[in-house]
Coordinates of C-alpha atoms in Angstrom, one line a residue:
X1 CA 0.1 -0.1 -0.2
X2 CA 1.1 3.4 -0.8
X3 CA 0.3 6.7 -2.2
X4 CA -1.5 6.9 -5.5
X5 CA -2.4 3.4 -5.1
X6 CA -6.1 2.3 -6.2
X7 CA -8.1 0.7 -3.6
X8 CA -11.9 -0.5 -3.0
X9 CA -14.1 1.8 -0.6
X10 CA -17.7 0.9 0.2
X11 CA -17.8 -0.4 -3.3
X12 CA -16.7 2.4 -5.1
X13 CA -13.1 3.4 -6.4
X14 CA -10.6 5.8 -4.4
X15 CA -7.1 7.0 -4.6
X16 CA -4.9 7.1 -1.8
X17 CA -3.4 10.5 -1.0
X18 CA -1.9 9.8 2.6
X19 CA -0.9 7.3 4.5
X20 CA -0.4 7.4 8.5
X21 CA -2.6 6.1 11.7
X22 CA -5.4 6.5 8.9
X23 CA -5.1 6.1 5.7
X24 CA -6.4 9.2 3.3
X25 CA -7.9 8.7 0.3
X26 CA -10.1 10.8 -2.2
X27 CA -12.8 10.1 -3.7
X28 CA -14.5 11.4 -7.4
X29 CA -16.0 14.2 -4.7
X30 CA -14.6 14.1 -1.2
X31 CA -11.6 13.4 0.6
X32 CA -11.6 10.7 3.9
X33 CA -9.9 9.5 6.5
X34 CA -10.4 5.7 6.8
X35 CA -9.1 3.1 8.6
X36 CA -6.9 0.6 6.7
X37 CA -9.7 -2.3 6.9
X38 CA -12.1 -0.3 5.7
X39 CA -10.6 -0.2 2.2
X40 CA -9.1 -2.9 -0.7
X41 CA -5.8 -2.2 -2.2
X42 CA -7.0 -3.0 -6.8
X43 CA -4.0 -1.6 -7.9
X44 CA -0.2 -0.3 -6.5
X45 CA -1.0 2.7 -8.5
X46 CA 0.3 4.9 -9.5
X47 CA -3.0 6.2 -10.5
X48 CA -5.2 9.2 -10.6
X49 CA -9.1 9.1 -11.9
X50 CA -8.2 9.6 -15.4
X51 CA -7.0 6.1 -15.2
X52 CA -10.2 4.5 -13.7
X53 CA -13.0 3.2 -16.1
X54 CA -14.3 0.2 -17.2
X55 CA -13.0 -1.7 -20.1
X56 CA -14.5 -4.6 -22.4
X57 CA -12.9 -8.2 -22.0
X58 CA -13.5 -11.9 -22.9
X59 CA -15.3 -12.5 -19.7
X60 CA -17.0 -15.8 -20.6
X61 CA -13.9 -16.9 -22.5
X62 CA -11.9 -16.7 -19.5
X63 CA -14.2 -18.3 -17.7
X64 CA -14.6 -21.3 -20.3
X65 CA -10.5 -21.7 -19.9
X66 CA -10.4 -21.7 -16.2
X67 CA -13.7 -23.3 -15.2
X68 CA -13.6 -25.1 -11.5
X69 CA -9.8 -23.4 -10.7
X70 CA -8.8 -20.9 -8.7
X71 CA -6.3 -18.2 -9.4
X72 CA -4.9 -14.8 -8.7
X73 CA -6.5 -10.8 -9.0
X74 CA -3.4 -10.1 -11.0
X75 CA -3.3 -13.2 -13.1
X76 CA -6.9 -13.3 -14.2
X77 CA -7.4 -9.9 -15.0
X78 CA -4.1 -9.7 -17.4
X79 CA -5.8 -13.2 -19.1
X80 CA -9.4 -11.0 -19.4
X81 CA -8.0 -7.9 -20.3
X82 CA -4.7 -8.8 -21.5
X83 CA -2.5 -6.3 -18.7
X84 CA -2.8 -5.2 -15.2
X85 CA -3.4 -1.6 -14.8
X86 CA -5.7 0.6 -12.5
X87 CA -8.3 0.3 -15.8
X88 CA -8.5 -3.3 -15.9
X89 CA -8.5 -4.2 -11.9
X90 CA -11.6 -2.0 -11.4
X91 CA -13.6 -3.6 -14.3
X92 CA -12.2 -7.0 -12.5
X93 CA -13.3 -5.4 -8.9
X94 CA -17.0 -5.3 -10.4
X95 CA -17.1 -8.3 -12.1
X96 CA -16.1 -10.2 -9.1
X97 CA -18.8 -7.7 -7.4
X98 CA -21.7 -9.0 -10.0
X99 CA -20.5 -12.4 -8.8
X100 CA -21.6 -14.6 -11.9
X101 CA -18.5 -16.5 -13.3
X102 CA -15.7 -15.4 -10.6
X103 CA -16.0 -15.2 -6.9
X104 CA -13.3 -13.9 -4.3
X105 CA -11.1 -10.7 -3.7
X106 CA -8.0 -9.3 -4.6
X107 CA -6.0 -12.8 -2.9
X108 CA -7.9 -15.6 -4.1
X109 CA -10.6 -15.6 -6.5
X110 CA -12.6 -18.8 -7.5
X111 CA -13.7 -19.5 -10.8
X112 CA -17.6 -21.2 -10.8
X113 CA -18.2 -24.3 -12.4
X114 CA -20.7 -24.4 -15.0
X115 CA -23.5 -26.4 -13.0
X116 CA -23.3 -23.2 -10.7
X117 CA -22.9 -20.4 -13.5
X118 CA -26.1 -22.2 -15.1
X119 CA -28.4 -22.2 -12.3
X120 CA -27.1 -18.6 -10.9
X121 CA -28.4 -17.9 -15.0
X122 CA -31.9 -19.2 -14.6
X123 CA -32.3 -17.7 -11.1
X124 CA -31.2 -13.9 -12.8
X125 CA -33.3 -14.7 -15.4
X126 CA -36.3 -15.0 -13.2
X127 CA -35.6 -12.5 -10.7
X128 CA -35.9 -10.2 -14.3
X129 CA -39.0 -11.7 -15.2
X130 CA -40.7 -10.8 -11.6
X131 CA -39.2 -7.3 -12.4
X132 CA -40.5 -6.9 -16.1
X133 CA -44.4 -8.4 -14.3
X134 CA -43.9 -6.5 -10.8
X135 CA -43.4 -3.3 -13.3
X136 CA -46.3 -4.2 -15.4
X137 CA -48.3 -4.6 -12.5
X138 CA -47.6 -1.2 -11.3
X139 CA -48.5 0.4 -14.6
X140 CA -52.1 -1.6 -14.0
X141 CA -52.0 -0.6 -10.8
X142 CA -52.1 3.3 -11.6
X143 CA -54.6 2.3 -14.4
X144 CA -56.7 0.4 -11.6
X145 CA -56.9 -2.4 -13.8
X146 CA -55.8 -5.0 -12.6
X147 CA -55.8 -8.8 -13.5
X148 CA -56.7 -11.9 -11.2
X149 CA -52.6 -12.9 -11.0
X150 CA -52.3 -9.2 -9.5
X151 CA -52.7 -11.0 -6.2
X152 CA -49.8 -11.9 -5.5
X153 CA -48.5 -8.7 -5.9
X154 CA -51.1 -6.6 -3.2
X155 CA -50.0 -9.3 0.0
X156 CA -47.7 -6.7 1.2
X157 CA -50.9 -4.0 1.2
X158 CA -53.4 -6.5 2.7
X159 CA -50.8 -7.2 5.5
X160 CA -50.1 -3.1 6.0
X161 CA -53.9 -2.8 6.0
X162 CA -54.2 -5.5 8.3
X163 CA -51.6 -4.1 10.9
X164 CA -49.7 -7.1 10.4
X165 CA -46.6 -4.7 9.1
X166 CA -45.4 -1.1 8.9
X167 CA -44.2 -1.3 5.4
X168 CA -45.9 -1.5 1.8
X169 CA -43.3 -1.9 -1.1
X170 CA -46.1 -1.4 -3.5
X171 CA -47.4 1.7 -1.8
X172 CA -43.8 3.5 -2.1
X173 CA -43.9 1.9 -5.6
X174 CA -46.9 4.4 -6.0
X175 CA -46.2 7.4 -3.5
X176 CA -48.3 6.6 -1.2
X177 CA -47.8 7.4 2.2
X178 CA -47.6 3.9 4.3
X179 CA -50.5 3.5 6.4
X180 CA -53.4 1.1 7.6
X181 CA -55.7 3.2 6.0
X182 CA -54.4 4.6 2.7
X183 CA -53.9 0.3 2.0
X184 CA -57.3 -0.2 3.2
X185 CA -58.5 2.6 0.7
X186 CA -56.2 0.9 -2.3
X187 CA -57.5 -2.3 -1.3
X188 CA -61.6 -0.9 -2.2
X189 CA -60.5 1.5 -5.3
X190 CA -58.6 -1.8 -6.9
X191 CA -61.5 -4.4 -5.8
X192 CA -59.4 -6.5 -3.7
X193 CA -61.7 -6.0 -0.7
X194 CA -65.0 -5.1 -0.5
X195 CA -66.8 -2.6 2.1
X196 CA -67.3 -5.6 4.0
X197 CA -64.0 -6.7 5.1
X198 CA -63.1 -5.7 8.5
X199 CA -59.9 -5.6 9.1
X200 CA -59.9 -4.2 13.1
X201 CA -59.9 -7.3 15.1
X202 CA -56.8 -8.4 13.3
X203 CA -54.8 -5.0 13.5
X204 CA -55.5 -4.9 17.5
X205 CA -54.3 -8.8 17.3
X206 CA -57.2 -10.5 17.6
X207 CA -58.1 -14.0 17.2
X208 CA -61.6 -14.3 14.5
X209 CA -62.4 -18.0 15.9
X210 CA -63.0 -19.1 18.9
X211 CA -60.7 -21.0 21.4
X212 CA -59.7 -24.7 20.1
X213 CA -58.2 -25.8 24.0
X214 CA -61.0 -28.1 24.9
X215 CA -62.2 -28.0 28.7
X216 CA -61.9 -31.5 30.8
X217 CA -65.8 -32.6 31.7
X218 CA -67.1 -31.5 35.1
X219 CA -65.5 -33.8 37.8
X220 CA -67.3 -35.3 40.5
X221 CA -68.1 -32.6 43.3
X222 CA -71.0 -32.4 46.2
X223 CA -72.9 -29.6 45.1
X224 CA -75.9 -27.9 46.9
X225 CA -79.1 -28.5 44.7
X226 CA -81.3 -25.5 44.8
X227 CA -83.1 -26.6 41.5
X228 CA -86.6 -26.0 43.5
X229 CA -85.7 -22.4 43.7
X230 CA -86.6 -20.3 40.3
X231 CA -83.4 -18.8 39.2
X232 CA -83.9 -16.1 35.9
X233 CA -81.1 -15.7 33.0
X234 CA -82.1 -12.2 32.1
X235 CA -80.1 -10.5 28.8
X236 CA -81.0 -9.5 25.6
X237 CA -82.7 -10.9 22.6
X238 CA -79.4 -11.6 21.0
X239 CA -77.7 -13.8 24.0
X240 CA -76.3 -16.8 23.3
X241 CA -73.5 -17.5 26.3
X242 CA -75.6 -17.1 29.8
X243 CA -73.3 -16.8 32.1
X244 CA -75.4 -15.3 35.6
X245 CA -79.0 -15.9 36.9
X246 CA -80.8 -14.5 39.8
X247 CA -82.9 -15.3 42.3
X248 CA -84.8 -13.9 45.6
X249 CA -86.2 -16.2 48.6
X250 CA -87.2 -13.5 51.4
X251 CA -84.3 -11.5 52.7
X252 CA -81.5 -13.5 50.8
X253 CA -80.1 -12.9 47.1
X254 CA -79.0 -15.8 44.7
X255 CA -77.1 -14.6 42.1
X256 CA -75.8 -18.3 40.0
X257 CA -72.7 -17.6 37.8
X258 CA -71.0 -20.5 35.5
X259 CA -69.2 -22.9 36.6
X260 CA -66.1 -23.4 34.4
X261 CA -63.2 -23.0 36.7
X262 CA -64.3 -26.8 38.1
X263 CA -63.0 -28.3 35.1
X264 CA -60.4 -24.9 34.0
X265 CA -57.4 -25.4 36.7
X266 CA -55.2 -22.4 37.1
X267 CA -52.5 -22.6 34.4
X268 CA -54.3 -25.3 32.2
X269 CA -53.8 -25.0 28.6
X270 CA -57.5 -23.4 28.7
X271 CA -57.0 -21.3 31.4
X272 CA -53.5 -19.7 29.5
X273 CA -55.3 -19.5 26.3
X274 CA -58.2 -17.8 27.9
X275 CA -55.4 -15.3 29.3
X276 CA -53.9 -15.0 26.1
X277 CA -57.4 -13.5 24.7
X278 CA -58.6 -11.8 27.9
X279 CA -62.0 -11.9 26.3
X280 CA -65.0 -13.2 24.1
X281 CA -65.1 -10.9 21.1
X282 CA -67.9 -10.0 20.3
X283 CA -68.1 -9.0 16.9
X284 CA -71.4 -8.0 14.8
X285 CA -70.2 -10.2 12.2
X286 CA -69.4 -13.0 14.3
X287 CA -68.6 -14.1 18.1
X288 CA -64.8 -15.2 19.0
X289 CA -64.9 -17.0 22.5
X290 CA -62.3 -17.0 25.5
X291 CA -63.5 -21.1 25.5
X292 CA -64.2 -23.3 23.4
X293 CA -67.6 -23.6 21.6
X294 CA -68.6 -26.8 23.3
X295 CA -68.2 -25.2 26.6
X296 CA -71.2 -23.4 26.5
X297 CA -73.6 -26.4 26.1
X298 CA -72.2 -27.4 29.3
X299 CA -71.5 -24.9 31.8
X300 CA -73.6 -21.4 29.8
X301 CA -77.0 -21.6 32.0
X302 CA -80.1 -22.8 31.3
X303 CA -79.2 -24.5 28.2
X304 CA -79.5 -27.7 29.5
X305 CA -82.1 -29.1 32.1
X306 CA -79.8 -28.2 35.0
X307 CA -77.1 -26.5 35.2
X308 CA -74.0 -26.3 37.4
X309 CA -73.3 -23.2 39.3
X310 CA -71.0 -21.5 41.8
X311 CA -74.0 -19.6 43.6
X312 CA -72.9 -16.6 45.4
X313 CA -75.6 -16.2 48.9
X314 CA -75.7 -12.9 49.6
X315 CA -78.3 -12.5 53.1
X316 CA -79.7 -9.1 53.4
X317 CA -80.8 -6.7 55.8
X318 CA -83.8 -5.0 56.0
X319 CA -82.2 -1.7 54.1
X320 CA -80.8 -4.1 51.9
X321 CA -77.9 -4.0 53.2
X322 CA -74.9 -7.1 53.3
X323 CA -75.3 -8.7 56.1
X324 CA -73.7 -12.3 55.2
X325 CA -72.1 -13.9 52.7
X326 CA -71.3 -17.6 51.3
X327 CA -70.1 -18.6 48.1
X328 CA -70.7 -22.7 47.2
X329 CA -71.1 -24.8 44.2
X330 CA -74.7 -26.0 43.2
X331 CA -77.2 -27.2 40.7
X332 CA -79.5 -24.9 39.4
X333 CA -82.6 -25.2 37.0
X334 CA -82.5 -21.7 35.1
X335 CA -85.1 -20.0 33.1
X336 CA -84.1 -18.0 30.5
X337 CA -85.9 -14.8 30.1
X338 CA -85.6 -11.3 27.9
X339 CA -85.4 -8.1 29.2
X340 CA -89.1 -7.6 28.1
X341 CA -90.6 -10.4 29.2
X342 CA -88.8 -9.9 32.4
X343 CA -90.1 -6.6 33.0
X344 CA -93.8 -8.4 32.7
X345 CA -92.9 -11.2 35.6
X346 CA -94.3 -10.4 38.9
X347 CA -92.4 -12.9 40.3
X348 CA -89.5 -10.5 40.0
X349 CA -90.6 -7.8 42.0
X350 CA -88.9 -8.0 45.4
X351 CA -85.5 -8.3 43.0
X352 CA -86.6 -4.6 41.2
X353 CA -86.7 -3.4 45.0
X354 CA -83.7 -4.4 45.7
X355 CA -82.2 -3.1 42.3
X356 CA -83.7 0.4 42.7
X357 CA -83.0 0.6 46.5
X358 CA -79.2 -0.1 45.4
X359 CA -78.9 2.2 42.7
X360 CA -79.7 4.8 45.3
X361 CA -77.3 3.5 47.7
X362 CA -74.7 3.7 45.3
X363 CA -75.9 7.4 44.1
X364 CA -75.9 8.8 47.2
X365 CA -72.3 7.3 48.0
X366 CA -70.9 9.4 45.1
X367 CA -71.6 6.9 42.0
X368 CA -72.2 8.6 38.2
X369 CA -75.1 7.5 36.7
X370 CA -74.6 7.8 32.8
X371 CA -77.3 7.0 30.7
X372 CA -76.4 6.9 26.3
X373 CA -77.6 5.7 23.7
X374 CA -77.0 2.4 22.5
X375 CA -77.6 0.0 19.4
X376 CA -77.0 -3.3 18.9
X377 CA -75.2 -3.5 15.3
X378 CA -75.3 -7.0 13.2
X379 CA -74.0 -8.0 9.8
X380 CA -76.0 -11.1 8.5
X381 CA -75.9 -12.4 4.7
X382 CA -74.2 -8.8 3.6
X383 CA -76.8 -6.6 5.7
X384 CA -75.8 -4.1 8.0
X385 CA -78.7 -3.0 10.3
X386 CA -78.8 -1.1 13.6
X387 CA -81.2 -1.2 16.5
X388 CA -81.7 1.1 19.2
X389 CA -80.9 -0.8 22.7
X390 CA -84.2 -0.3 24.7
X391 CA -83.9 0.1 28.4
X392 CA -85.7 -1.9 30.5
X393 CA -86.2 -2.5 34.2
X394 CA -85.2 -5.4 34.2
X395 CA -81.6 -4.5 32.6
X396 CA -81.4 -2.1 35.4
X397 CA -81.8 -4.8 37.5
X398 CA -79.6 -7.0 36.7
X399 CA -76.8 -4.5 36.5
X400 CA -77.6 -4.0 40.2
X401 CA -77.4 -7.5 41.1
X402 CA -74.4 -8.0 39.6
X403 CA -72.9 -4.7 41.2
X404 CA -73.6 -5.9 44.2
X405 CA -72.2 -9.3 44.4
X406 CA -69.0 -7.8 42.8
X407 CA -68.7 -5.2 45.6
X408 CA -69.9 -8.6 48.5
X409 CA -67.2 -10.7 46.7
X410 CA -64.4 -8.0 46.7
X411 CA -65.7 -7.9 50.7
X412 CA -65.3 -11.3 51.7
X413 CA -61.8 -11.4 49.6
X414 CA -60.8 -8.8 51.9
X415 CA -62.2 -10.5 55.2
X416 CA -60.5 -13.6 54.1
X417 CA -57.5 -12.3 52.8
X418 CA -57.4 -14.0 49.8
X419 CA -55.4 -12.5 47.4
X420 CA -57.8 -11.0 44.5
X421 CA -58.0 -9.3 41.2
X422 CA -60.3 -6.0 42.3
X423 CA -61.3 -3.5 39.6
X424 CA -60.6 -0.1 41.2
X425 CA -61.0 3.8 39.7
X426 CA -59.8 6.5 41.0
X427 CA -61.8 10.3 41.5
X428 CA -62.4 12.0 38.0
X429 CA -62.4 15.9 37.5
X430 CA -66.2 16.1 38.1
X431 CA -68.1 19.8 36.9
X432 CA -69.1 21.9 40.1
X433 CA -72.7 22.1 38.3
X434 CA -73.3 19.0 35.6
X435 CA -75.5 20.0 33.2
X436 CA -79.0 18.0 32.5
X437 CA -80.1 15.2 30.2
X438 CA -77.9 13.6 27.5
X439 CA -75.1 16.4 27.5
X440 CA -74.9 15.4 31.4
X441 CA -74.1 12.0 30.2
X442 CA -71.3 12.6 28.0
X443 CA -69.9 15.6 30.4
X444 CA -69.6 13.3 32.7
X445 CA -68.5 10.4 30.7
X446 CA -65.5 12.5 29.7
X447 CA -64.6 13.3 33.3
X448 CA -64.2 9.4 34.1
X449 CA -60.9 8.2 34.6
X450 CA -60.2 4.4 33.2
X451 CA -60.6 1.9 35.6
X452 CA -58.0 -0.6 36.9
X453 CA -57.1 -4.2 37.6
X454 CA -54.9 -4.8 41.0
X455 CA -54.3 -7.5 43.7
X456 CA -55.0 -4.8 46.1
X457 CA -58.1 -3.4 47.1
X458 CA -59.1 0.4 46.4
X459 CA -62.5 2.3 45.6
X460 CA -64.4 2.4 42.2
X461 CA -65.4 5.9 41.7
X462 CA -67.7 5.6 38.8
X463 CA -69.5 3.0 40.7
X464 CA -69.8 4.7 44.4
X465 CA -67.6 1.5 46.0
X466 CA -65.1 1.1 48.0
X467 CA -64.4 -2.6 47.2
X468 CA -65.4 -3.7 44.0
X469 CA -64.4 -7.3 41.8
X470 CA -66.0 -8.5 38.7
X471 CA -67.2 -12.3 39.3
X472 CA -70.1 -12.7 37.3
X473 CA -68.6 -13.1 33.4
X474 CA -66.0 -16.1 33.9
X475 CA -67.0 -17.4 30.3
X476 CA -66.3 -14.2 28.9
X477 CA -64.0 -12.6 30.8
X478 CA -60.8 -13.7 31.7
X479 CA -60.4 -11.8 35.2
X480 CA -63.9 -13.3 36.3
X481 CA -62.5 -16.8 35.6
X482 CA -59.0 -16.0 37.4
X483 CA -61.4 -14.9 40.0
X484 CA -63.1 -17.8 40.0
X485 CA -59.9 -20.2 40.2
X486 CA -58.7 -18.6 43.3
X487 CA -62.6 -19.0 44.7
X488 CA -62.7 -22.4 44.6
X489 CA -59.1 -22.8 45.6
X490 CA -59.8 -20.9 48.7
X491 CA -63.0 -22.8 49.3
X492 CA -61.5 -26.3 49.0
X493 CA -57.8 -26.3 51.2
X494 CA -56.2 -26.3 48.1
X495 CA -53.2 -23.9 47.6
X496 CA -54.6 -20.5 46.1
X497 CA -52.4 -18.3 43.6
X498 CA -50.4 -16.4 45.1
X499 CA -50.2 -12.4 45.0
X500 CA -47.0 -12.1 42.8
X501 CA -48.1 -15.0 40.0
X502 CA -51.8 -13.7 40.3
X503 CA -50.4 -10.3 39.8
X504 CA -49.2 -11.3 36.5
X505 CA -51.8 -13.1 35.2
X506 CA -54.4 -10.1 35.8
X507 CA -51.7 -7.9 33.8
X508 CA -51.7 -10.3 30.7
X509 CA -55.7 -10.9 30.9
X510 CA -55.9 -7.1 31.2
X511 CA -53.9 -6.9 28.3
X512 CA -55.4 -9.1 26.0
X513 CA -59.0 -7.6 27.2
X514 CA -58.1 -4.2 26.0
X515 CA -57.0 -5.0 23.1
X516 CA -60.5 -6.8 22.5
X517 CA -62.6 -3.9 23.3
X518 CA -60.7 -1.7 21.5
X519 CA -61.4 -3.8 18.4
X520 CA -65.0 -4.4 19.3
X521 CA -65.3 -0.6 19.3
X522 CA -63.3 0.3 16.3
X523 CA -65.3 -2.9 14.3
X524 CA -68.2 -0.9 15.3
X525 CA -67.2 2.1 13.7
X526 CA -66.5 0.4 10.7
X527 CA -69.9 -1.9 10.6
X528 CA -71.3 2.1 10.8
X529 CA -69.7 3.1 8.3
X530 CA -71.0 0.4 5.9
X531 CA -74.3 1.3 6.9
X532 CA -74.0 5.1 6.2
X533 CA -72.0 4.2 3.0
X534 CA -75.5 3.9 0.9
X535 CA -77.0 6.7 2.5
X536 CA -75.4 10.2 1.5
X537 CA -77.6 13.0 1.7
X538 CA -79.8 11.6 4.1
X539 CA -81.2 13.4 7.1
X540 CA -80.7 12.6 11.1
X541 CA -81.7 14.1 14.3
X542 CA -78.7 15.2 17.0
X543 CA -78.3 16.3 19.7
X544 CA -76.2 18.8 21.0
X545 CA -73.7 17.6 23.3
X546 CA -70.6 20.4 23.6
X547 CA -68.6 22.9 22.0
X548 CA -65.0 21.7 21.3
X549 CA -63.0 24.6 18.8
X550 CA -65.2 26.0 16.0
X551 CA -67.2 22.8 15.8
X552 CA -69.8 20.5 17.7
X553 CA -70.2 17.3 19.3
X554 CA -73.5 16.0 18.1
X555 CA -74.8 12.7 19.3
X556 CA -77.2 11.2 16.6
X557 CA -79.2 8.5 19.3
X558 CA -80.2 6.6 16.1
X559 CA -76.8 5.5 15.3
X560 CA -75.4 5.8 19.1
X561 CA -72.5 7.6 17.5
X562 CA -70.8 11.0 18.4
X563 CA -69.7 13.3 15.6
X564 CA -68.4 16.8 15.2
X565 CA -69.6 19.5 13.4
X566 CA -69.7 23.0 12.6
X567 CA -72.4 24.3 13.3
X568 CA -73.8 27.9 11.9
X569 CA -74.6 28.9 15.1
X570 CA -73.9 28.4 18.7
X571 CA -76.6 26.1 20.5
X572 CA -77.1 25.0 24.0
X573 CA -76.4 21.8 25.7
X574 CA -79.4 19.0 24.4
X575 CA -80.4 21.4 21.7
X576 CA -81.6 19.2 18.8
X577 CA -79.9 19.5 15.4
X578 CA -80.7 18.1 11.7
X579 CA -77.7 16.7 10.2
X580 CA -77.7 15.4 6.9
X581 CA -74.5 12.9 5.5
X582 CA -72.3 14.6 3.5
X583 CA -69.7 11.8 3.2
X584 CA -68.2 8.3 4.2
X585 CA -64.5 7.9 4.7
X586 CA -64.8 3.9 5.7
X587 CA -61.1 3.1 5.3
X588 CA -60.8 5.4 8.6
X589 CA -64.7 4.7 9.7
X590 CA -65.7 8.6 9.6
X591 CA -68.9 9.6 8.4
X592 CA -69.2 13.3 8.0
X593 CA -72.0 15.6 8.4
X594 CA -73.4 19.0 7.7
X595 CA -76.3 20.9 9.2
X596 CA -79.7 20.5 7.5
X597 CA -80.6 24.3 7.1

């Protein structure tokens, strides 16, 4: 190595200008000081950039002459170009970079065999064909005239639309910003997807099929026979997995809960699968269950003549406060009712009275009662239907029974000093004078803080309770299933789950459950947009909620949705506004409304 030697630096030609602790080199447009190991000497020089060029030579002839042999850099340069010069050295270096006939470096070069060359030529031809096909695809894509065979080139776009990757070569090739929404839009525009593809559950990492982990049969164990006591599983007409039922006998409230934990042991395969899912995923188009489908016929209440349950017996004082709490396995005979039919059942009057009193007690303790419109969305045979959810006395009654059970169980766990999954919520920043009506409920909801899951008990601000847990939905919520596992271990005198382990399982399950909730909400927004897609210029009744910047938040009760609209004048909270649907942007799950004059 000496000054004016020809070297390769990052596969570019350079000339050595100085030799010291570092090597000074000159490239075509700059000078650098580099380490010795960063360069490869091609020719000792003297060399200048005027000497560096690519020469023509009999490359294939040299390969055929020396096939399968080994040679030196200098010898091969002389064979191909008839001389070893800066120009021939640079030309040979580029041949080595190409690698078809020869490979190696300036110290030793290997000549490829004919089999290797033929194989590489085929691969290169195939790559060239693929590149040509892709170029043709990009041209068709820009013209929106795709062929069936072009589906292979859209796989990266679909992966981005589903949130499985953050990059898409296809979007880059057509100069479109790589976002899931843009990928979704492109797939719609070219006809690869239609409106009935919902990418949101996959974006949140949710599985679209129910668990395949088989739940073991129910083991033999002593159960209290409560089949003589009327038990009612009350739910919406579309419910298919009833997991709680209520009974009332004199001064006792019984809440019977499905009992899958009798068969699902802590950290078993079914438990781990449920933990990974966090909760059952309820979508307008399908349901992906936390437990396997076959478990419903065994554990869902009221689907067979008698059902195994974990019964929470709460003895009440005259003022309906809790006097005593018992938990035990049972057999129950459950009658399934819709909310509408339950409202007419005289036999439930005692439960209605209890629920009314319990709600009053919680509100006096500071509970926040939020009433906002809800809708039920279904997708069947490529039709989207949105129906408002009616409010029934029995739905409020069931809710109060479940809340009371959660409160009583939390107090029971604290009394037993049992590590347990508690649900807490910090105090929100409430307004001094809440607004009335629906605007007030909207205002209060915005003030609420997220609930937390912890192994340490604490107050639940929104419910107005000093302690709370959830135990009434073990078929569809992992936190409830985990609570049942802990209760059963304690009742049987078996080893309980220790607090650190319990918290780790809670944390995993809660992360998954949060993703499930977000997927459900995003899916409902998607299907609402699909529902509105063919209803441009339709009119909708709305209610003013609040002013936000230069726009107003308006609630559309018929759709159970809120939207931001630029109104012509300021409106009072709860004032009616008529909106016109202007457009729908499906990739963003967004409907744009304007005020109707």
